[in-house]
Structure formats: C-alpha cells, structure tokens
Amino acid sequence: MLSSCAKQTNPLTYTKSQLIFGSGGGFANQVNEYRLLENKHLLFRKNNDSSFTNLGKQKAKTIKKLFETSEMLFQEASSFNEPGNMYYFVRLQKDQQTQSIVWGRLNTQAPEKAKELHKQLMNLLPLN
C-alpha cells in the first residue's frame, strides 16, 4: 500500500538496487526511513509503516553518483553496527543482499564516508 494516486513501485518487493537510509531511536524509538530506488524514486515511511510516501523522482546523474559512492563505501567497510540511543543508518540492498552501516554509540567513530553519504542522501529530501 503506497500513499499516492499514481502507480508506484513497492520498495518492499522492488528487485533492483536501493539505498535505505535514515535515523531512529530516542525515548519513543521513532524511525524515519527513506528509500532511494534505482528507478529514481525517493520514498519515505515512519516506524516501519506498511505504506510509503513518494517524495518525487531524482535526477539520473545524482542517482548514479550516489549508488557509485555507496558501492565504494561498502567495498571498504562491509558492515558496521554501533547504534546508540539515537542512531543513523545507510544500507545498500542489491542482488537480494543487504549491507548495512549503523552508528550513533558514544565514543565510537563511524566510517567518515558513511556519514558523508548519509548527509548527501539527506540533502535529497524536500524542505517542508
């Protein structure tokens, strides 16, 4: 179930590559998850809702660069899992495999390239 009148791809059954990113935690353990699909769509859901909100299509050039950056990141750091009370994450889902980097634990240094990729991905979000 997707929140839009237009027919769109369900990211839970989407078989091509996607970048999954966002943040979570805190007292309410709220999770904001964004999915950038290889078909250029950017989607959002909160707290693992079954429905996604379409945030629009992105430029092909931007998508290509972000997926290339993520490929390089996950070749260098295949996984990192150090969540804290508040945490951030970047995942690459490709070929039915998911690689993940999660950070936020105090006194733990996350890979700089993961933090930079997360920042670039968050810059895609429309300002409300």
Coordinates of C-alpha atoms in Angstrom, one line a residue, residues 19-75:
L19 CA 19.7 2.8 -0.8
I20 CA 17.9 2.8 2.5
F21 CA 18.8 5.5 5.0
G22 CA 17.6 7.5 7.9
S23 CA 17.6 7.7 11.7
G24 CA 15.9 6.4 14.7
G25 CA 15.9 6.0 18.5
G26 CA 15.2 8.3 21.3
F27 CA 12.6 7.9 24.0
A28 CA 9.9 6.9 21.5
N29 CA 12.2 4.9 19.4
Q30 CA 10.8 6.5 16.3
V31 CA 12.4 5.5 13.0
N32 CA 12.4 7.7 9.8
E33 CA 13.3 5.6 6.8
Y34 CA 14.0 6.8 3.3
R35 CA 14.5 4.6 0.3
L36 CA 16.1 5.8 -2.9
L37 CA 15.3 3.3 -5.7
E38 CA 17.4 2.7 -8.8
N39 CA 14.4 3.9 -10.8
K40 CA 15.0 7.4 -9.3
H41 CA 12.0 7.4 -6.9
L42 CA 12.6 8.6 -3.3
L43 CA 10.2 7.2 -0.7
F44 CA 9.6 7.7 3.0
R45 CA 8.0 5.8 5.8
K46 CA 7.9 6.2 9.5
N47 CA 8.2 3.4 12.1
N48 CA 8.0 0.6 9.6
D49 CA 4.6 1.6 8.4
S50 CA 3.3 -0.6 5.6
S51 CA 2.7 2.5 3.4
F52 CA 5.3 4.8 1.8
T53 CA 5.1 8.4 0.8
N54 CA 6.5 9.3 -2.6
L55 CA 8.9 12.2 -2.2
G56 CA 9.4 12.5 -6.0
K57 CA 11.8 11.5 -8.7
Q58 CA 15.5 12.4 -8.6
K59 CA 17.9 13.2 -11.4
A60 CA 19.5 10.2 -13.1
K61 CA 23.0 11.8 -12.7
T62 CA 22.5 12.2 -9.0
I63 CA 21.3 8.6 -8.6
K64 CA 24.2 7.2 -10.5
K65 CA 26.7 9.1 -8.3
L66 CA 25.1 8.1 -5.0
F67 CA 24.9 4.4 -6.0
E68 CA 28.6 4.5 -7.1
T69 CA 29.6 6.2 -3.8
S70 CA 27.7 3.5 -1.8
E71 CA 29.3 0.7 -3.8
M72 CA 32.8 2.1 -2.9
L73 CA 31.8 2.6 0.7
F74 CA 30.6 -1.0 1.2
Q75 CA 33.7 -2.4 -0.6

